[in-house]
Amino acid sequence: MHALLSIDGVDLPDGVTADVWTGEGPLPDRLDEVEFFVAPYTGGSDATEQALEQLPNLKVVQLLSAGFETVRPLVPEGVLLCNGRGIHDASTSELALALVLAAQRDLPEFVRTQDEGRWEPRRTTGLADRTVLILGHGSIGAALERRLEGFEVEVLRVARTARDGVHGIDELPDLLPGVDIVVVLVPATPQTKGLVDAQLLSRMKDGALLVNVARGSIVDQDALLAELRSGRLRAALDVTDPEPLPEGHALWSAPGLLLTPHVGGGTAAMAPRARSLVEQQLRRWAAGEELANVITGDY
């Protein structure tokens, strides 16, 4: 059994050999022997597409990202696609909480006054006693909820379908008027494209905060810009559509917006967690066991 990995230092199980290809430079030899492919995390889908076109005996594609929307159309029929669920739970939920706290305590403005040498104390909104709605209560949403414990907030959970303690997405319009902060964590699928549209944004209370650490396509950016420019809503975005955000784009100067350049997964915690998941998946594969994180349907 031969694998093509995009990370090094992986402890291979007995009976498995591997080459490492990060997505840069020429592909290694033995491509016709590759059955298990760990797609590069960086470089977008171009590198992955380049490899997939040259792997005739492929059985499994393992991603290092939770999102899979750009790769799924490239995966040949009959090949399993597994995402990196779990790798980015800590880092993405950590950033979501950081964005919430920064926006609620107005840290961007304090940084500006520091840069200008001005001492201007003022009262900020804060996080305690607020209601936080987690839109997409999967593994990252659960990780965010754990990090919110101790902040004295009420948490509402929303997922595609209702279950015990979790509201269905059809209930979202009725929930939004009572919510102070919405954190978007749903995956990017045809069903979630433009989900947070003008109608949903209009249901949010005055002064509410929208945080998107999922994908830019989920939020109608024109509708959000209108709300930001009116001063009615605030936002913190780690993702935009397109990415990178072009020079001169309206989001760069939008009022009430905190913007980070898609760094949700970018911490030192990623590499060891990615390596651990790949090792677990290779052991399952070599043993003929069912793989984790297999993508079926649109979710």
Short mmCIF file of C-alpha atoms in Angstrom, two decimals, residues 36 60-63 80-85 277 280-282 284-285 289-295:
data_model
loop_
_atom_site.label_atom_id
_atom_site.label_comp_id
_atom_site.label_asym_id
_atom_site.label_seq_id
_atom_site.Cartn_x
_atom_site.Cartn_y
_atom_site.Cartn_z
CA PHE A 36 -4.10 7.13 -0.33
CA VAL A 60 -8.84 7.75 -0.64
CA VAL A 61 -8.40 11.52 -0.60
CA GLN A 62 -7.73 12.90 2.86
CA LEU A 63 -8.04 16.66 3.40
CA LEU A 80 -13.52 8.21 -0.71
CA LEU A 81 -13.19 11.83 0.41
CA CYS A 82 -12.40 12.50 4.07
CA ASN A 83 -12.12 15.96 5.58
CA GLY A 84 -9.94 17.23 8.42
CA ARG A 85 -12.69 17.41 11.01
CA LEU A 277 -5.28 12.40 12.13
CA GLN A 280 -4.98 7.31 12.55
CA GLN A 281 -6.50 7.21 9.07
CA LEU A 282 -3.53 5.29 7.64
CA ARG A 284 -7.48 2.24 9.73
CA TRP A 285 -6.83 1.99 5.99
CA GLU A 289 -11.23 -0.58 8.89
CA GLU A 290 -13.80 2.13 8.23
CA LEU A 291 -12.25 5.58 7.86
CA ALA A 292 -13.30 8.61 9.89
CA ASN A 293 -14.68 11.88 8.49
CA VAL A 294 -15.98 10.38 5.25
CA ILE A 295 -17.96 12.99 3.30
#
